Amino acid sequence: MKEKVEATELVTMRGFTEAFWRLYSQGGQTQEDVYLTLDGIYFARFREHRFKSFDAFRKRRNRSIKKKK
């Protein structure tokens, strides 16, 4: 991860998703690895996980994409 991500950026779904795509586009990590990195940042600050699992995040992300179409 080359870029610094602030935990407060990850509070909203939009912020988490934007940070996710930014980091993923840098390459070298799977989507799940990027999710775990971001969730780790969130957990370190707030002492709880942002989503229950990568699968829960993925489903929510995909639902929000479908709503925009």
CSV table of C-alpha atoms in Angstrom, one decimal:
chain,number,residue,atom,x,y,z
A,1,MET,CA,0.0,0.0,0.0
A,2,LYS,CA,1.6,3.2,-1.2
A,3,GLU,CA,-1.1,5.6,-0.1
A,4,LYS,CA,-2.1,6.7,3.4
A,5,VAL,CA,-5.7,6.1,4.3
A,6,GLU,CA,-7.4,7.8,7.2
A,7,ALA,CA,-9.8,5.8,9.4
A,8,THR,CA,-12.4,8.6,9.3
A,9,GLU,CA,-12.5,8.3,5.5
A,10,LEU,CA,-13.8,4.7,5.9
A,11,VAL,CA,-16.8,5.6,8.0
A,12,THR,CA,-19.2,6.1,5.1
A,13,MET,CA,-19.9,3.5,2.5
A,14,ARG,CA,-18.8,5.9,-0.2
A,15,GLY,CA,-15.6,6.7,1.5
A,16,PHE,CA,-14.8,3.0,2.1
A,17,THR,CA,-15.6,2.1,-1.5
A,18,GLU,CA,-13.5,5.0,-2.9
A,19,ALA,CA,-10.5,4.0,-0.8
A,20,PHE,CA,-11.0,0.4,-1.8
A,21,TRP,CA,-10.9,1.1,-5.5
A,22,ARG,CA,-7.9,3.6,-5.1
A,23,LEU,CA,-5.8,1.0,-3.4
A,24,TYR,CA,-7.0,-1.9,-5.6
A,25,SER,CA,-6.0,0.1,-8.7
A,26,GLN,CA,-2.4,0.3,-7.5
A,27,GLY,CA,-2.1,-3.4,-8.1
A,28,GLY,CA,-0.3,-6.1,-6.3
A,29,GLN,CA,-3.2,-7.1,-4.0
A,30,THR,CA,-6.4,-9.1,-4.4
A,31,GLN,CA,-9.7,-7.4,-3.6
A,32,GLU,CA,-10.0,-9.3,-0.4
A,33,ASP,CA,-6.5,-8.2,0.6
A,34,VAL,CA,-7.4,-4.6,0.0
A,35,TYR,CA,-10.6,-5.1,2.0
A,36,LEU,CA,-8.6,-6.6,4.9
A,37,THR,CA,-6.1,-3.7,4.9
A,38,LEU,CA,-8.9,-1.1,5.1
A,39,ASP,CA,-10.8,-3.1,7.7
A,40,GLY,CA,-7.7,-3.3,9.7
A,41,ILE,CA,-7.3,0.5,9.6
A,42,TYR,CA,-10.9,0.9,10.6
A,43,PHE,CA,-10.6,-1.6,13.4
A,44,ALA,CA,-7.4,0.0,14.8
A,45,ARG,CA,-9.3,3.3,15.2
A,46,PHE,CA,-12.8,2.3,16.2
A,47,ARG,CA,-12.3,-1.2,17.7
A,48,GLU,CA,-15.0,-2.8,15.5
A,49,HIS,CA,-15.1,-4.1,12.0
A,50,ARG,CA,-16.7,-1.9,9.4
A,51,PHE,CA,-18.3,-5.0,7.7
A,52,LYS,CA,-18.9,-8.5,8.9
A,53,SER,CA,-16.8,-10.0,6.1
A,54,PHE,CA,-15.4,-9.3,2.7
A,55,ASP,CA,-18.4,-11.0,1.2
A,56,ALA,CA,-20.8,-8.6,3.1
A,57,PHE,CA,-18.8,-5.6,1.8
A,58,ARG,CA,-18.8,-7.0,-1.7
A,59,LYS,CA,-22.5,-7.6,-1.8
A,60,ARG,CA,-23.2,-4.1,-0.4
A,61,ARG,CA,-20.8,-2.5,-2.9
A,62,ASN,CA,-22.5,-4.4,-5.8
A,63,ARG,CA,-26.0,-3.4,-4.6
A,64,SER,CA,-25.0,0.3,-4.6
A,65,ILE,CA,-23.5,0.0,-8.1
A,66,LYS,CA,-26.8,-1.5,-9.4
A,67,LYS,CA,-28.8,1.3,-7.8
A,68,LYS,CA,-26.9,3.9,-9.7
A,69,LYS,CA,-27.7,2.3,-13.1
